[in-house]
GROMACS .gro file of C-alpha atoms in nm:
model
  363
    1MET     CA    1  -7.743  -5.317  -6.801
    2GLY     CA    2  -7.784  -5.021  -6.570
    3LEU     CA    3  -7.418  -4.927  -6.596
    4ALA     CA    4  -7.416  -4.976  -6.974
    5ARG     CA    5  -7.720  -4.752  -7.019
    6ARG     CA    6  -7.602  -4.506  -6.754
    7CYS     CA    7  -7.911  -4.554  -6.539
    8SER     CA    8  -8.006  -4.724  -6.212
    9HIS     CA    9  -7.998  -5.101  -6.171
   10HIS     CA   10  -8.378  -5.098  -6.139
   11LYS     CA   11  -8.416  -4.931  -6.478
   12GLY     CA   12  -8.154  -5.168  -6.619
   13ASN     CA   13  -8.360  -5.468  -6.511
   14GLN     CA   14  -8.669  -5.317  -6.670
   15TYR     CA   15  -8.491  -5.256  -7.000
   16LEU     CA   16  -8.356  -5.612  -7.000
   17GLY     CA   17  -8.699  -5.768  -6.937
   18PHE     CA   18  -8.853  -5.539  -7.200
   19ALA     CA   19  -8.592  -5.639  -7.459
   20GLN     CA   20  -8.631  -6.011  -7.387
   21ALA     CA   21  -9.011  -5.992  -7.418
   22LEU     CA   22  -8.993  -5.813  -7.753
   23ASP     CA   23  -8.728  -6.046  -7.892
   24GLU     CA   24  -8.887  -6.372  -7.778
   25ASP     CA   25  -9.263  -6.312  -7.762
   26MET     CA   26  -9.369  -5.995  -7.945
   27PRO     CA   27  -9.201  -5.964  -8.286
   28HIS     CA   28  -9.473  -5.741  -8.436
   29THR     CA   29  -9.444  -5.494  -8.147
   30LEU     CA   30  -9.069  -5.490  -8.206
   31ASP     CA   31  -9.127  -5.416  -8.576
   32ARG     CA   32  -9.361  -5.126  -8.491
   33LEU     CA   33  -9.096  -4.991  -8.253
   34VAL     CA   34  -8.822  -5.015  -8.514
   35THR     CA   35  -9.031  -4.840  -8.781
   36GLY     CA   36  -9.136  -4.564  -8.541
   37ASP     CA   37  -9.507  -4.655  -8.535
   38LEU     CA   38  -9.476  -4.709  -8.157
   39THR     CA   39  -9.279  -4.512  -7.899
   40GLU     CA   40  -9.063  -4.701  -7.653
   41TRP     CA   41  -9.309  -4.623  -7.374
   42ARG     CA   42  -9.610  -4.752  -7.568
   43ALA     CA   43  -9.425  -5.071  -7.653
   44THR     CA   44  -9.348  -5.099  -7.282
   45LEU     CA   45  -9.719  -5.071  -7.203
   46LEU     CA   46  -9.796  -5.362  -7.435
   47VAL     CA   47  -9.527  -5.571  -7.269
   48ARG     CA   48  -9.652  -5.479  -6.922
   49GLU     CA   49 -10.019  -5.554  -6.986
   50THR     CA   50  -9.943  -5.898  -7.130
   51ALA     CA   51  -9.675  -6.002  -6.880
   52CYS     CA   52  -9.901  -6.258  -6.705
   53LEU     CA   53 -10.002  -6.439  -7.025
   54SER     CA   54  -9.850  -6.752  -7.173
   55ARG     CA   55  -9.615  -6.710  -7.467
   56GLU     CA   56  -9.884  -6.830  -7.709
   57ASP     CA   57 -10.146  -6.586  -7.580
   58ARG     CA   58  -9.894  -6.304  -7.574
   59ARG     CA   59  -9.819  -6.362  -7.941
   60ILE     CA   60 -10.190  -6.346  -8.018
   61VAL     CA   61 -10.214  -6.002  -7.855
   62ASP     CA   62  -9.899  -5.897  -8.039
   63ARG     CA   63 -10.040  -6.006  -8.375
   64ARG     CA   64 -10.387  -5.856  -8.326
   65LEU     CA   65 -10.263  -5.516  -8.211
   66CYS     CA   66  -9.935  -5.473  -8.397
   67GLY     CA   67  -9.960  -5.701  -8.699
   68ASP     CA   68 -10.115  -5.414  -8.895
   69PRO     CA   69  -9.969  -5.063  -8.832
   70ALA     CA   70 -10.316  -4.911  -8.883
   71THR     CA   71 -10.462  -5.088  -8.577
   72LEU     CA   72 -10.298  -4.857  -8.323
   73ALA     CA   73 -10.275  -4.549  -8.545
   74GLY     CA   74 -10.387  -4.237  -8.357
   75LYS     CA   75 -10.430  -4.416  -8.023
   76GLY     CA   76 -10.277  -4.270  -7.706
   77ASP     CA   77 -10.110  -4.440  -7.409
   78LYS     CA   78 -10.430  -4.522  -7.219
   79GLN     CA   79 -10.607  -4.651  -7.528
   80ILE     CA   80 -10.320  -4.883  -7.619
   81ALA     CA   81 -10.290  -5.017  -7.264
   82ALA     CA   82 -10.669  -5.069  -7.245
   83ALA     CA   83 -10.676  -5.254  -7.579
   84ALA     CA   84 -10.400  -5.490  -7.468
   85LEU     CA   85 -10.569  -5.551  -7.134
   86ALA     CA   86 -10.907  -5.621  -7.297
   87ILE     CA   87 -10.759  -5.888  -7.523
   88ALA     CA   88 -10.562  -6.036  -7.231
   89ILE     CA   89 -10.884  -6.070  -7.029
   90GLU     CA   90 -11.053  -6.232  -7.327
   91LEU     CA   91 -10.773  -6.487  -7.367
   92ASP     CA   92 -10.699  -6.574  -7.002
   93THR     CA   93 -10.916  -6.419  -6.733
   94GLU     CA   94 -10.774  -6.646  -6.463
   95ALA     CA   95 -10.422  -6.521  -6.529
   96LEU     CA   96 -10.536  -6.161  -6.474
   97VAL     CA   97 -10.715  -6.258  -6.154
   98ARG     CA   98 -10.404  -6.436  -6.024
   99ARG     CA   99 -10.193  -6.131  -6.105
  100ALA     CA  100 -10.434  -5.904  -5.919
  101ARG     CA  101 -10.425  -6.128  -5.612
  102LYS     CA  102 -10.047  -6.145  -5.622
  103ALA     CA  103 -10.021  -5.766  -5.653
  104THR     CA  104 -10.160  -5.730  -5.301
  105ALA     CA  105  -9.832  -5.869  -5.170
  106ASP     CA  106  -9.649  -5.580  -5.338
  107ARG     CA  107  -9.820  -5.311  -5.130
  108CYS     CA  108  -9.569  -5.064  -4.992
  109VAL     CA  109  -9.497  -4.701  -4.901
  110THR     CA  110  -9.211  -4.514  -5.065
  111SER     CA  111  -9.077  -4.159  -5.077
  112ARG     CA  112  -8.878  -3.971  -5.338
  113PRO     CA  113  -8.763  -3.612  -5.390
  114ALA     CA  114  -8.987  -3.357  -5.561
  115PRO     CA  115  -8.903  -3.008  -5.691
  116ASP     CA  116  -8.880  -2.705  -5.459
  117THR     CA  117  -8.765  -2.897  -5.148
  118MET     CA  118  -9.081  -3.108  -5.144
  119ALA     CA  119  -9.110  -3.486  -5.148
  120TYR     CA  120  -9.358  -3.747  -5.266
  121VAL     CA  121  -9.481  -4.013  -5.022
  122THR     CA  122  -9.649  -4.283  -5.231
  123ALA     CA  123  -9.860  -4.569  -5.097
  124LEU     CA  124  -9.924  -4.866  -5.326
  125LEU     CA  125 -10.245  -5.018  -5.189
  126PRO     CA  126 -10.528  -5.247  -5.298
  127VAL     CA  127 -10.784  -5.030  -5.474
  128LYS     CA  128 -11.055  -5.059  -5.204
  129GLN     CA  129 -10.809  -4.943  -4.935
  130ALA     CA  130 -10.669  -4.662  -5.151
  131VAL     CA  131 -11.017  -4.531  -5.235
  132THR     CA  132 -11.118  -4.546  -4.868
  133VAL     CA  133 -10.808  -4.352  -4.754
  134HIS     CA  134 -10.855  -4.082  -5.017
  135ALA     CA  135 -11.230  -4.051  -4.963
  136THR     CA  136 -11.184  -4.021  -4.586
  137LEU     CA  137 -10.924  -3.746  -4.622
  138MET     CA  138 -11.147  -3.559  -4.868
  139ARG     CA  139 -11.452  -3.584  -4.639
  140ASP     CA  140 -11.269  -3.468  -4.325
  141ALA     CA  141 -11.081  -3.192  -4.508
  142ALA     CA  142 -11.407  -3.057  -4.647
  143ALA     CA  143 -11.544  -3.039  -4.292
  144VAL     CA  144 -11.237  -2.848  -4.169
  145VAL     CA  145 -11.255  -2.598  -4.456
  146ALA     CA  146 -11.629  -2.552  -4.403
  147ALA     CA  147 -11.557  -2.463  -4.039
  148GLY     CA  148 -11.358  -2.161  -4.158
  149ASP     CA  149 -11.000  -2.289  -4.181
  150HIS     CA  150 -10.785  -2.065  -4.402
  151ARG     CA  151 -10.606  -2.357  -4.572
  152THR     CA  152 -10.716  -2.506  -4.901
  153LYS     CA  153 -10.880  -2.848  -4.910
  154ALA     CA  154 -10.567  -3.003  -5.063
  155GLN     CA  155 -10.348  -2.853  -4.790
  156VAL     CA  156 -10.577  -2.980  -4.515
  157MET     CA  157 -10.575  -3.329  -4.668
  158ALA     CA  158 -10.195  -3.332  -4.668
  159ASP     CA  159 -10.180  -3.209  -4.307
  160LEU     CA  160 -10.441  -3.461  -4.191
  161LEU     CA  161 -10.237  -3.740  -4.350
  162VAL     CA  162  -9.924  -3.634  -4.157
  163GLU     CA  163 -10.112  -3.596  -3.829
  164ARG     CA  164 -10.284  -3.934  -3.852
  165VAL     CA  165  -9.975  -4.126  -3.957
  166THR     CA  166  -9.747  -3.968  -3.694
  167GLY     CA  167 -10.003  -3.926  -3.414
  168LEU     CA  168  -9.905  -3.560  -3.369
  169SER     CA  169 -10.145  -3.281  -3.287
  170THR     CA  170 -10.035  -3.069  -3.585
  171ALA     CA  171  -9.846  -3.144  -3.904
  172THR     CA  172  -9.584  -2.877  -3.827
  173ALA     CA  173  -9.484  -3.028  -3.492
  174VAL     CA  174  -9.286  -3.317  -3.641
  175PRO     CA  175  -8.984  -3.407  -3.422
  176MET     CA  176  -8.714  -3.510  -3.664
  177THR     CA  177  -8.346  -3.526  -3.743
  178VAL     CA  178  -8.240  -3.394  -4.080
  179ASP     CA  179  -7.875  -3.425  -4.180
  180ILE     CA  180  -7.773  -3.121  -4.383
  181VAL     CA  181  -7.429  -3.066  -4.534
  182ILE     CA  182  -7.366  -2.692  -4.565
  183SER     CA  183  -7.058  -2.473  -4.558
  184ASP     CA  184  -7.022  -2.245  -4.255
  185GLU     CA  185  -6.983  -1.952  -4.490
  186ALA     CA  186  -7.328  -2.021  -4.636
  187LEU     CA  187  -7.479  -2.089  -4.290
  188LEU     CA  188  -7.330  -1.798  -4.097
  189GLY     CA  189  -7.260  -1.549  -4.374
  190THR     CA  190  -7.442  -1.402  -4.668
  191LYS     CA  191  -7.282  -1.599  -4.951
  192PRO     CA  192  -7.551  -1.759  -5.171
  193ALA     CA  193  -7.494  -2.133  -5.187
  194ALA     CA  194  -7.667  -2.468  -5.187
  195ALA     CA  195  -7.685  -2.708  -4.894
  196GLU     CA  196  -7.718  -3.083  -4.938
  197VAL     CA  197  -7.962  -3.318  -4.768
  198PRO     CA  198  -7.813  -3.669  -4.804
  199GLY     CA  199  -8.055  -3.888  -4.996
  200TYR     CA  200  -8.253  -3.588  -5.123
  201GLY     CA  201  -8.020  -3.346  -5.297
  202PRO     CA  202  -7.941  -2.973  -5.296
  203ILE     CA  203  -8.161  -2.717  -5.121
  204PRO     CA  204  -8.115  -2.338  -5.079
  205ALA     CA  205  -7.899  -2.240  -4.781
  206ASP     CA  206  -8.153  -1.969  -4.688
  207LEU     CA  207  -8.417  -2.240  -4.643
  208VAL     CA  208  -8.187  -2.417  -4.394
  209LYS     CA  209  -8.157  -2.093  -4.195
  210HIS     CA  210  -8.536  -2.063  -4.194
  211TRP     CA  211  -8.572  -2.420  -4.062
  212LEU     CA  212  -8.316  -2.366  -3.787
  213HIS     CA  213  -8.464  -2.040  -3.664
  214ASP     CA  214  -8.819  -2.180  -3.659
  215THR     CA  215  -8.740  -2.494  -3.459
  216ASP     CA  216  -8.761  -2.523  -3.080
  217ALA     CA  217  -8.540  -2.831  -3.075
  218THR     CA  218  -8.171  -2.851  -2.992
  219ILE     CA  219  -7.951  -2.782  -3.293
  220GLU     CA  220  -7.652  -3.007  -3.341
  221LEU     CA  221  -7.371  -2.881  -3.562
  222ARG     CA  222  -7.119  -3.143  -3.663
  223ARG     CA  223  -6.807  -2.997  -3.821
  224LEU     CA  224  -6.688  -3.203  -4.119
  225TYR     CA  225  -6.340  -3.099  -4.219
  226ALA     CA  226  -6.267  -3.103  -4.590
  227ASN     CA  227  -5.963  -3.042  -4.804
  228PRO     CA  228  -5.985  -2.671  -4.897
  229THR     CA  229  -5.908  -2.746  -5.263
  230THR     CA  230  -6.088  -3.071  -5.341
  231GLY     CA  231  -6.353  -3.095  -5.070
  232ALA     CA  232  -6.240  -3.447  -4.975
  233LEU     CA  233  -6.347  -3.564  -4.628
  234THR     CA  234  -6.111  -3.693  -4.357
  235ALA     CA  235  -6.053  -4.063  -4.271
  236MET     CA  236  -6.099  -4.287  -3.968
  237GLU     CA  237  -5.999  -4.646  -3.891
  238SER     CA  238  -6.146  -4.948  -3.714
  239LYS     CA  239  -6.047  -5.309  -3.654
  240SER     CA  240  -6.410  -5.426  -3.666
  241ARG     CA  241  -6.554  -5.612  -3.963
  242CYS     CA  242  -6.875  -5.410  -3.929
  243PHE     CA  243  -6.839  -5.037  -3.973
  244PRO     CA  244  -6.875  -4.844  -3.644
  245LYS     CA  245  -7.168  -4.604  -3.635
  246GLY     CA  246  -6.942  -4.299  -3.645
  247MET     CA  247  -6.752  -4.421  -3.948
  248LEU     CA  248  -7.068  -4.528  -4.127
  249ARG     CA  249  -7.213  -4.184  -4.059
  250MET     CA  250  -6.903  -4.025  -4.211
  251THR     CA  251  -6.940  -4.251  -4.515
  252ARG     CA  252  -7.303  -4.147  -4.558
  253PHE     CA  253  -7.209  -3.779  -4.535
  254ARG     CA  254  -6.935  -3.830  -4.792
  255ASP     CA  255  -7.126  -4.044  -5.045
  256ARG     CA  256  -7.483  -3.909  -4.992
  257THR     CA  257  -7.640  -4.164  -5.230
  258CYS     CA  258  -7.546  -4.511  -5.356
  259ARG     CA  259  -7.194  -4.498  -5.498
  260THR     CA  260  -7.274  -4.717  -5.800
  261PRO     CA  261  -7.261  -4.479  -6.098
  262TRP     CA  262  -7.607  -4.360  -6.214
  263CYS     CA  263  -7.790  -4.545  -5.937
  264GLY     CA  264  -7.883  -4.259  -5.702
  265ALA     CA  265  -8.078  -4.479  -5.457
  266PRO     CA  266  -8.061  -4.410  -5.081
  267ILE     CA  267  -7.769  -4.570  -4.897
  268LYS     CA  268  -7.871  -4.885  -4.707
  269HIS     CA  269  -7.543  -5.073  -4.655
  270GLY     CA  270  -7.187  -4.985  -4.563
  271ASP     CA  271  -6.969  -5.181  -4.806
  272HIS     CA  272  -6.602  -5.280  -4.824
  273PRO     CA  273  -6.490  -5.204  -5.185
  274LYS     CA  274  -6.201  -5.442  -5.116
  275SER     CA  275  -6.379  -5.724  -4.939
  276VAL     CA  276  -6.270  -5.857  -4.601
  277ALA     CA  277  -6.226  -6.199  -4.762
  278GLN     CA  278  -5.964  -6.044  -4.994
  279GLY     CA  279  -5.780  -5.878  -4.705
  280GLY     CA  280  -5.968  -5.549  -4.704
  281ASP     CA  281  -5.968  -5.356  -4.377
  282THR     CA  282  -6.262  -5.185  -4.209
  283THR     CA  283  -6.138  -4.833  -4.271
  284TYR     CA  284  -6.291  -4.512  -4.390
  285GLU     CA  285  -6.079  -4.539  -4.704
  286ASN     CA  286  -6.213  -4.890  -4.769
  287SER     CA  287  -6.578  -4.792  -4.723
  288ALA     CA  288  -6.859  -4.708  -4.960
  289GLY     CA  289  -7.228  -4.640  -4.917
  290LEU     CA  290  -7.443  -4.864  -5.138
  291CYS     CA  291  -7.810  -4.942  -5.179
  292GLU     CA  292  -7.917  -5.295  -5.093
  293ALA     CA  293  -7.948  -5.415  -5.453
  294CYS     CA  294  -7.608  -5.284  -5.563
  295ASN     CA  295  -7.436  -5.433  -5.259
  296TYR     CA  296  -7.576  -5.776  -5.337
  297ALA     CA  297  -7.510  -5.745  -5.710
  298LYS     CA  298  -7.136  -5.679  -5.664
  299GLU     CA  299  -7.100  -6.014  -5.487
  300ALA     CA  300  -7.195  -6.204  -5.804
  301ASP     CA  301  -6.933  -6.388  -6.007
  302GLY     CA  302  -6.729  -6.173  -6.241
  303TRP     CA  303  -6.765  -5.845  -6.049
  304SER     CA  304  -6.465  -5.681  -5.885
  305THR     CA  305  -6.383  -5.348  -5.722
  306THR     CA  306  -6.042  -5.183  -5.696
  307LEU     CA  307  -5.961  -4.883  -5.478
  308ASP     CA  308  -5.793  -4.611  -5.682
  309GLN     CA  309  -5.452  -4.490  -5.571
  310ARG     CA  310  -5.474  -4.130  -5.457
  311ILE     CA  311  -5.276  -3.879  -5.261
  312PRO     CA  312  -5.421  -3.753  -4.928
  313GLY     CA  313  -5.684  -3.487  -4.979
  314GLU     CA  314  -5.815  -3.614  -5.311
  315LEU     CA  315  -6.173  -3.731  -5.348
  316HIS     CA  316  -6.241  -4.094  -5.261
  317SER     CA  317  -6.275  -4.312  -5.570
  318TYR     CA  318  -6.270  -4.673  -5.683
  319THR     CA  319  -6.311  -4.866  -6.008
  320ILE     CA  320  -6.585  -5.123  -6.072
  321THR     CA  321  -6.519  -5.400  -6.326
  322THR     CA  322  -6.826  -5.581  -6.460
  323PRO     CA  323  -6.840  -5.944  -6.582
  324THR     CA  324  -6.812  -5.813  -6.941
  325GLY     CA  325  -6.483  -5.640  -6.859
  326HIS     CA  326  -6.623  -5.287  -6.872
  327GLN     CA  327  -6.488  -5.050  -6.609
  328HIS     CA  328  -6.668  -4.766  -6.433
  329THR     CA  329  -6.520  -4.517  -6.187
  330SER     CA  330  -6.711  -4.414  -5.875
  331THR     CA  331  -6.598  -4.082  -5.723
  332ALA     CA  332  -6.743  -3.928  -5.407
  333PRO     CA  333  -6.889  -3.576  -5.443
  334PRO     CA  334  -6.694  -3.291  -5.281
  335LEU     CA  335  -6.806  -3.129  -4.956
  336PRO     CA  336  -6.848  -2.752  -4.921
  337THR     CA  337  -6.513  -2.584  -4.860
  338PRO     CA  338  -6.484  -2.509  -4.486
  339LEU     CA  339  -6.380  -2.185  -4.319
  340PRO     CA  340  -6.264  -2.116  -3.962
  341LEU     CA  341  -6.568  -2.143  -3.735
  342PRO     CA  342  -6.521  -1.969  -3.398
  343ARG     CA  343  -6.771  -2.050  -3.125
  344ASN     CA  344  -6.873  -1.687  -3.082
  345ARG     CA  345  -7.000  -1.676  -3.442
  346ILE     CA  346  -7.232  -1.970  -3.368
  347ASP     CA  347  -7.363  -1.810  -3.048
  348ALA     CA  348  -7.424  -1.483  -3.231
  349TRP     CA  349  -7.620  -1.653  -3.505
  350PHE     CA  350  -7.826  -1.872  -3.267
  351PRO     CA  351  -7.871  -1.643  -2.962
  352THR     CA  352  -8.182  -1.824  -2.833
  353LYS     CA  353  -8.105  -2.180  -2.943
  354ARG     CA  354  -7.949  -2.473  -2.764
  355VAL     CA  355  -7.655  -2.558  -2.986
  356HIS     CA  356  -7.440  -2.867  -2.950
  357LEU     CA  357  -7.118  -2.853  -3.153
  358GLU     CA  358  -6.934  -3.174  -3.239
  359TYR     CA  359  -6.601  -3.166  -3.418
  360ILE     CA  360  -6.470  -3.440  -3.645
  361GLU     CA  361  -6.101  -3.371  -3.667
  362ALA     CA  362  -5.917  -3.355  -3.997
  363ALA     CA  363  -5.648  -3.606  -4.088
   0.00000   0.00000   0.00000
């Protein structure tokens, strides 16, 4: 479903469950969607708020809210969701209580990219814990601002969160490793260009320079050689079934996010497009970075992957065939085109830094 709709597998699963619920349990909601009385999102809200009910109770909600187009006329997202939830509580309070108790097991912390080289860290918590965390940060931030700190209350709250989670004295003293793919021309010259943080996306090259000059840590530059025309990365080989760390690192640099088209999730597994059971070798050519869900999904019956024939220097690609016979091509993104990088240029650019330079030779 994700491949067919050109979206991630997670979204594909949501669309499938949404379609099944409308078709089997909520015919009036489906009618309102078809006639344009409901948007797709508002229909999704009705499906979501009634998911824990029996089929009979779900049809009652469907009939009471969507049997007459006038019932929901003029109502917004929150009003529609609240109306569905109110009827659901009326019909089966125990089901709602069971769902609330089960939701506690889904607590988690996630992160995702945000605009302007920022990122969201989201914690899904039981309401009493979430309210306590937020109230505590607000109280302590207000005290810091009242003491004369120049930061805003929101900025202090964000910094306090980082300090308390990491145990550091200040939010700016985070020891970290950030992999950044950037051409040497953009790093050492004046050419405007974008760098790439694997798993995040493009960032301005000037921001990378700012980070590097402001850090007191050792800088490690790893030279990734690329074909000057296509940007394809070099290859390595191994006789091991599991990918060696160096090769898996190269695969992550090359693929950046899950190689399943339209997925975009962070890479979790190193995969053999041609499986070991089918005679596939543990080579850089026969490697792909996948998220956990996509790696498991491709092992299901009816799925197959075929490495595309290519001449040396072309971008790595393979073809995925789904159980329905549809084919989708996965092609690795190109790297920045490299230029000669003499050691004296690095020393000149980082005169006060400890720089470790590691070369990965070209094939």
